[in-house]
Coordinates of C-alpha atoms in Angstrom, one line a residue:
M1 CA 23.3 88.0 184.8
K2 CA 26.7 86.9 186.1
V3 CA 27.4 84.1 188.6
L4 CA 30.6 83.6 190.6
T5 CA 31.3 80.2 192.3
F6 CA 34.1 79.8 194.8
G7 CA 35.7 76.5 195.8
E8 CA 38.4 74.0 195.1
I9 CA 39.1 72.3 191.8
M10 CA 40.6 68.9 192.2
L11 CA 41.9 66.0 190.1
R12 CA 39.7 62.9 190.2
L13 CA 41.4 59.5 189.9
S14 CA 38.9 56.7 189.4
S15 CA 39.1 53.0 188.7
Q16 CA 37.9 51.9 185.3
G17 CA 34.3 51.0 185.0
Y18 CA 33.1 49.3 188.2
K19 CA 36.5 47.9 189.2
K20 CA 37.7 48.2 192.8
L21 CA 40.4 50.8 193.4
F22 CA 43.8 49.5 192.2
Q23 CA 42.2 46.3 190.9
N24 CA 44.4 47.0 187.9
D25 CA 47.1 49.5 187.1
L26 CA 45.0 51.9 185.1
M27 CA 43.2 55.0 186.5
E28 CA 41.0 57.4 184.7
T29 CA 41.6 61.1 185.4
S30 CA 39.3 64.2 185.2
F31 CA 39.0 67.6 186.9
C32 CA 36.2 68.3 189.3
G33 CA 35.0 70.0 192.5
A34 CA 31.6 70.9 193.9
E35 CA 31.6 74.6 193.0
V36 CA 33.4 74.1 189.7
N37 CA 30.8 71.5 188.7
V38 CA 28.2 74.1 189.3
A39 CA 30.1 76.7 187.2
V40 CA 30.4 74.3 184.2
S41 CA 26.7 73.4 184.3
L42 CA 25.7 77.0 184.4
S43 CA 28.0 77.9 181.6
N44 CA 26.6 75.0 179.5
F45 CA 23.1 76.5 180.2
G46 CA 24.3 79.8 178.7
I47 CA 24.9 81.8 182.0
E48 CA 28.0 84.0 182.2
T49 CA 29.9 82.2 184.9
F50 CA 33.1 83.0 186.8
F51 CA 35.1 80.6 189.0
L52 CA 37.5 81.7 191.8
T53 CA 40.0 79.2 193.3
K54 CA 43.7 78.8 193.9
V55 CA 45.8 76.3 192.0
P56 CA 49.5 75.6 191.9
D57 CA 51.4 77.5 189.1
T58 CA 52.4 74.2 187.5
S59 CA 51.4 72.3 184.4
I60 CA 48.7 70.4 186.4
G61 CA 47.3 73.6 187.8
H62 CA 47.1 75.2 184.3
E63 CA 45.6 72.1 182.8
A64 CA 42.9 72.2 185.4
I65 CA 42.1 75.8 184.5
N66 CA 42.3 75.1 180.8
T67 CA 39.6 72.6 181.2
L68 CA 37.3 75.3 182.5
K69 CA 38.2 77.6 179.6
Y70 CA 36.9 74.8 177.3
F71 CA 33.5 75.2 178.8
D72 CA 33.7 79.0 178.6
V73 CA 33.9 79.5 182.3
D74 CA 35.7 82.8 183.1
T75 CA 38.9 82.0 185.0
S76 CA 40.3 85.6 185.2
K77 CA 39.8 85.6 189.0
V78 CA 41.9 82.5 189.6
I79 CA 44.8 82.8 192.0
Y80 CA 48.1 80.9 191.3
G81 CA 50.4 79.6 194.0
G82 CA 50.9 76.9 196.6
D83 CA 52.3 73.4 196.2
R84 CA 49.8 71.0 194.9
L85 CA 46.3 70.3 193.5
G86 CA 43.9 68.4 195.7
L87 CA 43.0 64.8 194.7
Y88 CA 40.3 62.4 195.3
Y89 CA 40.0 58.7 194.4
L90 CA 36.7 57.3 193.3
E91 CA 35.5 53.7 193.2
K92 CA 32.1 53.6 191.6
G93 CA 29.6 51.3 193.2
V94 CA 27.3 48.9 191.4
S95 CA 24.3 46.9 192.6
Q96 CA 24.6 46.4 196.4
R97 CA 28.2 47.7 196.5
A98 CA 28.3 51.4 197.4
S99 CA 30.6 54.0 195.7
K100 CA 33.6 55.0 197.7
V101 CA 35.5 58.4 197.8
I102 CA 38.9 58.9 199.4
Y103 CA 40.2 62.4 199.7
D104 CA 43.9 63.5 199.3
R105 CA 43.6 67.3 199.6
K106 CA 45.4 68.3 202.7
G107 CA 48.0 71.0 202.0
S108 CA 46.5 71.8 198.6
S109 CA 46.9 75.2 197.1
F110 CA 43.2 76.0 197.9
A111 CA 43.4 74.6 201.4
T112 CA 46.3 76.8 202.2
M113 CA 44.7 80.0 200.7
K114 CA 44.9 83.1 202.9
S115 CA 42.3 85.8 203.4
Y116 CA 44.6 88.6 202.2
E117 CA 44.9 87.0 198.8
V118 CA 41.3 88.0 197.8
N119 CA 39.9 91.5 197.4
W120 CA 36.3 90.6 197.5
D121 CA 35.2 94.1 196.7
E122 CA 37.0 93.8 193.3
V123 CA 36.0 90.2 192.8
F124 CA 32.3 90.9 193.1
T125 CA 32.3 93.8 190.7
G126 CA 29.5 93.2 188.2
I127 CA 28.5 89.9 189.9
D128 CA 24.8 89.1 190.5
W129 CA 24.9 85.7 192.2
F130 CA 27.5 84.1 194.5
H131 CA 27.6 80.3 195.1
F132 CA 29.7 78.2 197.5
S133 CA 29.3 75.0 199.4
G134 CA 29.8 73.6 202.9
I135 CA 32.9 71.8 201.6
N136 CA 34.8 75.0 201.8
P137 CA 34.4 75.7 205.6
A138 CA 35.0 72.0 206.3
L139 CA 38.6 72.3 205.1
N140 CA 39.9 74.5 207.8
V141 CA 39.3 77.6 209.9
E142 CA 41.0 80.0 207.4
I143 CA 38.8 78.9 204.5
N144 CA 35.8 79.2 206.8
E145 CA 36.8 82.8 207.5
I146 CA 37.3 83.5 203.8
C147 CA 33.8 82.3 203.2
K148 CA 32.5 84.6 205.9
M149 CA 34.3 87.6 204.3
A150 CA 32.9 86.7 200.9
C151 CA 29.4 86.4 202.2
S152 CA 29.6 89.6 204.1
V153 CA 30.8 91.6 201.1
A154 CA 28.2 89.9 198.8
K155 CA 25.4 90.7 201.2
E156 CA 26.5 94.4 201.4
K157 CA 26.4 94.6 197.6
G158 CA 23.0 93.0 197.4
I159 CA 24.3 89.9 195.6
T160 CA 22.1 86.8 195.9
I161 CA 24.0 84.1 197.9
S162 CA 23.4 80.3 197.5
C163 CA 25.0 77.5 199.5
D164 CA 24.9 73.8 198.9
V165 CA 25.5 72.5 202.4
N166 CA 27.3 69.4 201.0
Y167 CA 28.0 67.7 204.4
R168 CA 31.0 65.4 204.1
S169 CA 31.7 63.1 207.1
A170 CA 35.2 62.5 205.8
L171 CA 36.1 66.2 206.3
W172 CA 34.5 67.1 209.7
T173 CA 32.2 66.0 212.4
E174 CA 28.5 67.0 212.8
M175 CA 29.5 69.2 215.8
E176 CA 32.1 71.1 213.8
A177 CA 29.8 71.4 210.8
Q178 CA 27.0 72.9 212.9
R179 CA 29.2 75.4 214.6
R180 CA 30.5 76.8 211.3
M181 CA 27.5 76.3 209.0
K182 CA 25.0 77.9 211.4
A183 CA 27.1 81.1 211.4
L184 CA 27.3 81.2 207.6
M185 CA 23.6 80.4 207.0
S186 CA 22.6 83.9 208.2
Y187 CA 24.0 85.2 204.9
V188 CA 22.4 82.7 202.6
D189 CA 19.4 83.5 200.4
V190 CA 19.1 80.0 198.7
Y191 CA 19.7 76.9 200.8
I192 CA 20.4 73.7 198.9
G193 CA 21.0 70.3 200.3
N194 CA 20.2 66.6 200.3
E195 CA 18.0 64.6 202.6
E196 CA 20.5 64.5 205.5
D197 CA 22.4 67.8 205.1
A198 CA 20.0 69.7 207.3
E199 CA 20.3 67.1 210.1
K200 CA 24.1 66.8 209.9
A201 CA 25.1 70.4 209.4
L202 CA 22.2 72.3 211.1
G203 CA 20.8 69.8 213.6
L204 CA 17.3 69.8 211.9
K205 CA 15.9 66.3 211.4
A206 CA 12.9 65.0 209.5
K207 CA 11.0 63.0 212.1
N208 CA 9.7 60.1 210.1
S209 CA 11.9 59.9 207.0
N210 CA 14.7 57.3 206.7
I211 CA 17.2 57.8 203.9
V212 CA 18.7 54.3 204.4
N213 CA 15.5 52.5 203.6
G214 CA 14.3 55.2 201.1
Q215 CA 11.4 56.4 203.2
I216 CA 10.5 59.9 202.2
E217 CA 7.9 61.9 204.1
I218 CA 7.2 65.2 202.3
D219 CA 5.4 66.8 205.2
D220 CA 8.5 66.4 207.3
Y221 CA 10.7 68.0 204.7
Q222 CA 8.2 70.9 204.5
E223 CA 8.6 71.3 208.2
I224 CA 12.4 71.4 207.8
C225 CA 12.1 74.0 205.0
E226 CA 9.9 76.2 207.2
M227 CA 12.5 75.9 210.1
I228 CA 15.4 76.9 207.8
V229 CA 13.4 79.9 206.5
D230 CA 12.4 81.0 210.0
L231 CA 15.8 80.5 211.6
Y232 CA 18.0 81.9 208.8
G233 CA 15.8 84.1 206.7
C234 CA 16.4 82.1 203.5
K235 CA 14.2 83.0 200.5
Y236 CA 14.3 79.5 199.0
V237 CA 15.1 76.0 200.3
A238 CA 15.8 73.3 197.8
I239 CA 16.3 69.6 198.8
T240 CA 17.2 66.6 196.7
L241 CA 15.3 63.4 197.5
R242 CA 17.2 60.2 196.6
E243 CA 15.5 56.8 197.2
S244 CA 18.4 54.3 196.8
I245 CA 17.1 51.0 195.5
S246 CA 20.8 50.0 195.0
A247 CA 24.0 51.7 193.9
S248 CA 22.8 51.2 190.3
I249 CA 19.1 52.2 190.5
N250 CA 17.8 55.3 192.3
N251 CA 14.5 57.1 192.3
W252 CA 15.3 60.8 192.1
S253 CA 13.3 64.0 192.7
G254 CA 13.5 67.3 194.5
I255 CA 11.5 69.9 196.4
L256 CA 11.7 73.6 196.4
Y257 CA 10.1 75.8 199.1
S258 CA 9.5 79.5 198.9
S259 CA 9.6 81.8 201.9
K260 CA 6.1 82.8 200.8
G261 CA 5.0 79.3 202.1
K262 CA 4.7 77.4 198.9
L263 CA 6.3 74.0 198.4
C264 CA 6.6 72.1 195.1
R265 CA 8.0 68.6 194.4
S266 CA 9.3 67.6 191.0
R267 CA 8.3 64.5 189.1
E268 CA 10.3 61.4 190.2
Y269 CA 12.8 59.8 187.9
N270 CA 13.8 56.1 188.0
I271 CA 17.5 56.3 187.1
Q272 CA 19.9 53.6 185.8
I273 CA 23.1 55.2 187.2
V274 CA 26.3 55.6 185.1
D275 CA 28.0 58.0 187.5
R276 CA 26.2 59.8 190.4
V277 CA 29.1 62.0 191.6
G278 CA 28.4 65.6 190.9
S279 CA 24.6 65.0 190.7
G280 CA 23.9 67.3 193.6
D281 CA 26.0 70.1 192.0
S282 CA 24.0 69.8 188.7
F283 CA 20.8 70.1 190.9
S284 CA 22.3 73.3 192.4
A285 CA 23.0 74.7 189.0
G286 CA 19.5 73.9 187.9
V287 CA 18.0 75.7 190.8
I288 CA 20.2 78.8 190.2
Y289 CA 19.4 78.8 186.5
G290 CA 15.6 78.6 187.1
L291 CA 15.7 81.4 189.7
L292 CA 18.0 83.6 187.6
N293 CA 15.5 83.3 184.7
N294 CA 12.6 84.1 187.0
Y295 CA 11.0 80.7 186.6
D296 CA 8.2 80.0 189.1
I297 CA 9.1 77.4 191.7
E298 CA 7.3 74.6 189.9
D299 CA 9.3 75.2 186.7
T300 CA 12.5 75.7 188.7
I301 CA 12.4 72.5 190.6
E302 CA 11.4 70.5 187.4
F303 CA 14.4 72.0 185.6
A304 CA 16.8 71.2 188.5
A305 CA 15.6 67.6 188.9
A306 CA 15.8 66.9 185.2
A307 CA 19.2 68.5 184.9
S308 CA 20.5 66.3 187.7
C309 CA 18.8 63.2 186.3
L310 CA 20.7 63.7 183.1
K311 CA 24.0 64.1 185.0
H312 CA 23.6 60.6 186.5
T313 CA 23.9 59.3 182.9
Q314 CA 27.3 60.8 182.2
E315 CA 30.8 59.8 183.2
G316 CA 32.8 62.4 185.3
D317 CA 31.7 65.1 187.6
F318 CA 30.6 67.6 185.0
N319 CA 27.1 67.9 183.6
R320 CA 27.7 68.4 179.9
V321 CA 24.1 69.0 178.8
S322 CA 22.6 72.2 177.5
S323 CA 19.4 73.9 178.8
H324 CA 17.6 72.7 175.6
E325 CA 18.4 69.0 176.5
V326 CA 17.2 69.6 180.0
M327 CA 14.0 71.1 178.8
A328 CA 13.4 68.2 176.4
L329 CA 13.4 65.9 179.4
V330 CA 11.2 68.3 181.4
E331 CA 8.7 68.2 178.5
G332 CA 8.6 64.4 178.5
N333 CA 11.2 63.2 176.1
G334 CA 12.8 60.7 178.4
S335 CA 12.3 57.5 176.4
G336 CA 15.9 57.3 175.3
R337 CA 14.9 56.9 171.7
V338 CA 17.7 57.9 169.2
I339 CA 17.4 61.5 168.1
R340 CA 18.0 61.7 164.3

């Protein structure tokens, strides 16, 4: 089975450890991006994965793509051109101080991509699964139209389409998000999001749940899952459930709902966080991996939650674990004892 993800690869600049941004003169760098994070995870799980993006034909652009080659992600569909690679700055939170992300991606090669640069009929040759996120249409109208074109062709070819809604308030308003995302959702087979994505991007709110104080009402989320299936015809709805004790300690689980009416919740993990950025992408990859391998929804959501749990323990956006490491945690090996 072959998966294609489509999105922007960026350069991440983060302060060292838990320092405030520019507290000293040193910054740590790594490459990242929602859809590329999914591609790396899937490749590490043993799935043949392709990534489509546009990067500048510069040493920075080529270094970004070389990073993906290291993880055996197929980059043959990458487009070169434009002026710059998008950036984001990260200040990791700790205890009661929240993490902070600042984007610097306007005018990037990906953001200035044009629809005529991609022949989707050729791109999708041999592809079984297509994944994108709501970050793409948030960038501008052109990228939104490119996503529509991609989804339309993928749907015609019978390719499974997944979307992580990934609402980002720094990129657009709720009104803008709902206008564009509702139109794209009609193509989506597998909806993925966090506790608030359905409310922000689709206008669907869980009545009694409160993500600020960590109140999770599963019955309300089942109702949201049912509404998404009824409104958009999705086959599966996956939602991450994060109970934030602080920036350092979270309880983490997920739910997966089938259009056949069955809902499953994973076990809950109490996580001491090293780096939470990219955790939702690792969850998306876990869902895709489980469904591609014909796992039932119980095993799929357990795999996805465990994969994402392990991502929280690693620096950088990429989840560098194998499917065997994920399965070890699923099977109960979460004590942290040294493996010799």
